[in-house]
Every structure is written in structure tokens, then in C-alpha cells.
PDB file of C-alpha atoms and ligand atoms in Angstrom:
ATOM      1  CA  UNK A   1      21.513 -54.457  10.280  1.00  0.00           C
ATOM      2  CA  UNK A   2      20.152 -51.838   9.934  1.00  0.00           C
ATOM      3  CA  UNK A   3      21.751 -48.514   8.540  1.00  0.00           C
ATOM      4  CA  UNK A   4      22.833 -46.270  12.159  1.00  0.00           C
ATOM      5  CA  UNK A   5      22.494 -42.834  11.418  1.00  0.00           C
ATOM      6  CA  UNK A   6      24.608 -40.794  13.415  1.00  0.00           C
ATOM      7  CA  UNK A   7      22.180 -37.845  14.916  1.00  0.00           C
ATOM      8  CA  UNK A   8      22.901 -33.780  14.313  1.00  0.00           C
ATOM      9  CA  UNK A   9      23.954 -32.300  16.873  1.00  0.00           C
ATOM     10  CA  UNK A  10      21.836 -30.143  18.447  1.00  0.00           C
ATOM     11  CA  UNK A  11      22.974 -27.907  22.323  1.00  0.00           C
ATOM     12  CA  UNK A  12      22.616 -29.626  25.042  1.00  0.00           C
ATOM     13  CA  UNK A  13      20.824 -28.695  28.377  1.00  0.00           C
ATOM     14  CA  UNK A  14      24.379 -27.889  29.986  1.00  0.00           C
ATOM     15  CA  UNK A  15      25.547 -25.552  26.883  1.00  0.00           C
ATOM     16  CA  UNK A  16      21.716 -23.129  27.771  1.00  0.00           C
ATOM     17  CA  UNK A  17      22.384 -23.393  30.916  1.00  0.00           C
ATOM     18  CA  UNK A  18      26.336 -22.252  30.392  1.00  0.00           C
ATOM     19  CA  UNK A  19      24.459 -19.693  27.472  1.00  0.00           C
ATOM     20  CA  UNK A  20      22.330 -17.940  30.037  1.00  0.00           C
ATOM     21  CA  UNK A  21      25.378 -17.613  32.055  1.00  0.00           C
ATOM     22  CA  UNK A  22      28.086 -16.167  30.370  1.00  0.00           C
ATOM     23  CA  UNK A  23      24.923 -13.515  28.237  1.00  0.00           C
ATOM     24  CA  UNK A  24      24.602 -12.440  32.161  1.00  0.00           C
ATOM     25  CA  UNK A  25      28.041 -11.686  32.701  1.00  0.00           C
ATOM     26  CA  UNK A  26      28.727 -10.241  29.188  1.00  0.00           C
ATOM     27  CA  UNK A  27      25.861  -7.753  29.608  1.00  0.00           C
ATOM     28  CA  UNK A  28      26.879  -7.044  33.193  1.00  0.00           C
ATOM     29  CA  UNK A  29      30.578  -6.163  32.087  1.00  0.00           C
ATOM     30  CA  UNK A  30      28.611  -4.826  29.201  1.00  0.00           C
ATOM     31  CA  UNK A  31      31.381  -6.222  26.935  1.00  0.00           C
ATOM     32  CA  UNK A  32      31.298  -5.951  23.037  1.00  0.00           C
ATOM     33  CA  UNK A  33      33.543  -7.671  20.357  1.00  0.00           C
ATOM     34  CA  UNK A  34      34.485  -4.294  19.268  1.00  0.00           C
ATOM     35  CA  UNK A  35      36.178  -1.803  20.858  1.00  0.00           C
ATOM     36  CA  UNK A  36      36.070   1.191  22.357  1.00  0.00           C
ATOM     37  CA  UNK A  37      37.814   4.585  21.024  1.00  0.00           C
ATOM     38  CA  UNK A  38      41.673   3.165  21.725  1.00  0.00           C
ATOM     39  CA  UNK A  39      40.657   1.068  24.485  1.00  0.00           C
ATOM     40  CA  UNK A  40      39.942  -2.889  24.072  1.00  0.00           C
ATOM     41  CA  UNK A  41      41.361  -6.013  25.291  1.00  0.00           C
ATOM     42  CA  UNK A  42      44.628  -5.695  23.806  1.00  0.00           C
ATOM     43  CA  UNK A  43      46.151  -3.062  26.076  1.00  0.00           C
ATOM     44  CA  UNK A  44      43.911  -3.611  29.524  1.00  0.00           C
ATOM     45  CA  UNK A  45      45.591  -5.033  32.191  1.00  0.00           C
ATOM     46  CA  UNK A  46      43.553  -7.917  33.034  1.00  0.00           C
ATOM     47  CA  UNK A  47      44.291  -9.470  29.487  1.00  0.00           C
ATOM     48  CA  UNK A  48      46.992 -12.241  29.797  1.00  0.00           C
ATOM     49  CA  UNK A  49      48.888 -12.803  26.717  1.00  0.00           C
ATOM     50  CA  UNK A  50      48.801  -9.051  25.101  1.00  0.00           C
ATOM     51  CA  UNK A  51      50.839 -11.155  22.138  1.00  0.00           C
ATOM     52  CA  UNK A  52      47.650 -13.137  21.219  1.00  0.00           C
ATOM     53  CA  UNK A  53      44.456 -12.917  19.494  1.00  0.00           C
ATOM     54  CA  UNK A  54      42.203 -14.711  22.363  1.00  0.00           C
ATOM     55  CA  UNK A  55      43.559 -14.534  25.508  1.00  0.00           C
ATOM     56  CA  UNK A  56      42.023 -15.015  29.392  1.00  0.00           C
ATOM     57  CA  UNK A  57      40.810 -12.423  31.137  1.00  0.00           C
ATOM     58  CA  UNK A  58      41.593 -12.742  35.107  1.00  0.00           C
ATOM     59  CA  UNK A  59      39.138  -9.457  35.996  1.00  0.00           C
ATOM     60  CA  UNK A  60      37.603 -11.129  39.317  1.00  0.00           C
ATOM     61  CA  UNK A  61      34.174 -10.307  37.392  1.00  0.00           C
ATOM     62  CA  UNK A  62      34.834 -12.177  34.454  1.00  0.00           C
ATOM     63  CA  UNK A  63      37.661 -14.885  33.850  1.00  0.00           C
ATOM     64  CA  UNK A  64      36.669 -15.854  30.749  1.00  0.00           C
ATOM     65  CA  UNK A  65      38.664 -16.206  27.280  1.00  0.00           C
ATOM     66  CA  UNK A  66      38.709 -12.790  25.108  1.00  0.00           C
ATOM     67  CA  UNK A  67      39.272 -11.283  22.345  1.00  0.00           C
ATOM     68  CA  UNK A  68      42.222  -9.041  21.950  1.00  0.00           C
ATOM     69  CA  UNK A  69      39.365  -6.062  20.268  1.00  0.00           C
ATOM     70  CA  UNK A  70      36.984  -6.900  22.496  1.00  0.00           C
ATOM     71  CA  UNK A  71      36.368  -4.476  25.131  1.00  0.00           C
ATOM     72  CA  UNK A  72      34.354  -4.310  28.938  1.00  0.00           C
ATOM     73  CA  UNK A  73      33.345  -1.155  31.324  1.00  0.00           C
ATOM     74  CA  UNK A  74      36.166  -2.575  33.539  1.00  0.00           C
ATOM     75  CA  UNK A  75      38.597  -1.967  31.211  1.00  0.00           C
ATOM     76  CA  UNK A  76      41.918  -0.593  32.809  1.00  0.00           C
ATOM     77  CA  UNK A  77      45.160   0.666  31.453  1.00  0.00           C
ATOM     78  CA  UNK A  78      48.531  -1.413  31.625  1.00  0.00           C
ATOM     79  CA  UNK A  79      50.422  -0.069  34.942  1.00  0.00           C
ATOM     80  CA  UNK A  80      53.459   1.707  33.847  1.00  0.00           C
ATOM     81  CA  UNK A  81      56.259  -0.403  35.359  1.00  0.00           C
ATOM     82  CA  UNK A  82      58.816   0.863  37.447  1.00  0.00           C
TER      83      UNK A  82
HETATM   84  S1  LIG B   1      39.047  -6.247  32.021  1.00  0.00           S
HETATM   85 FE1  LIG B   1      37.492  -6.384  29.706  1.00  0.00          FE
HETATM   86  S2  LIG B   1      38.861  -5.166  29.250  1.00  0.00           S
HETATM   87 FE2  LIG B   1      39.854  -5.412  30.326  1.00  0.00          FE
HETATM   88  S3  LIG B   1      40.406  -7.664  29.581  1.00  0.00           S
HETATM   89 FE3  LIG B   1      38.823  -7.777  30.373  1.00  0.00          FE
HETATM   90  S4  LIG B   1      36.950  -7.780  29.139  1.00  0.00           S
HETATM   91 FE4  LIG B   1      39.305  -6.722  28.287  1.00  0.00          FE
END
């Protein structure tokens, strides 16, 4: 029996499609992987779990996982309680 060689992994069509969609989404949001002054996902109202390094952003135009120190143009302060 011939030796079976495991093929090298490579991106599939779905990966290219998702990559393009996510790039558009990030561009629209002006999403960056860095804070903007003292604004960052970690202290934005849309960052679901502020105690995590990565969490879900529930802004209606994003709905993706983002990093705590990222930032986008839809940043909004966490409302004061009470
Ligand atoms: S709206 Fe923007 S700044 Fe706020 S959590 Fe989502 S990606 Fe981060």
C-alpha cells in the first residue's frame, strides 16, 4: 500500500468568502486592534464580558468576537447605573 500523505491545510472557498465579509464589516466599523486614547472594547457598552480578553460585541453592525484592547467608531461608554 502506498504511503498516504496528509495534504497541507489550506484555506477553502468558505474561508475566502468569510474573510472578505469580515473585512468589509471591520472596514465599515473602522475596527482596529488597538485602543483609541482611553476608549477600547473593554470599556464599551457593547462588549459583553468586560473581564475577558476576548468577548462578543453585540453592536448590531458587528456581532463578532473582539479583543478587549480593540476599538471601533461605534464605541460608546458604559451607562452609569441608577
Ligand atoms: S462597538 Fe466597537 S468599541 Fe464597542 S465593543 Fe464593539 S467593536 Fe469594540
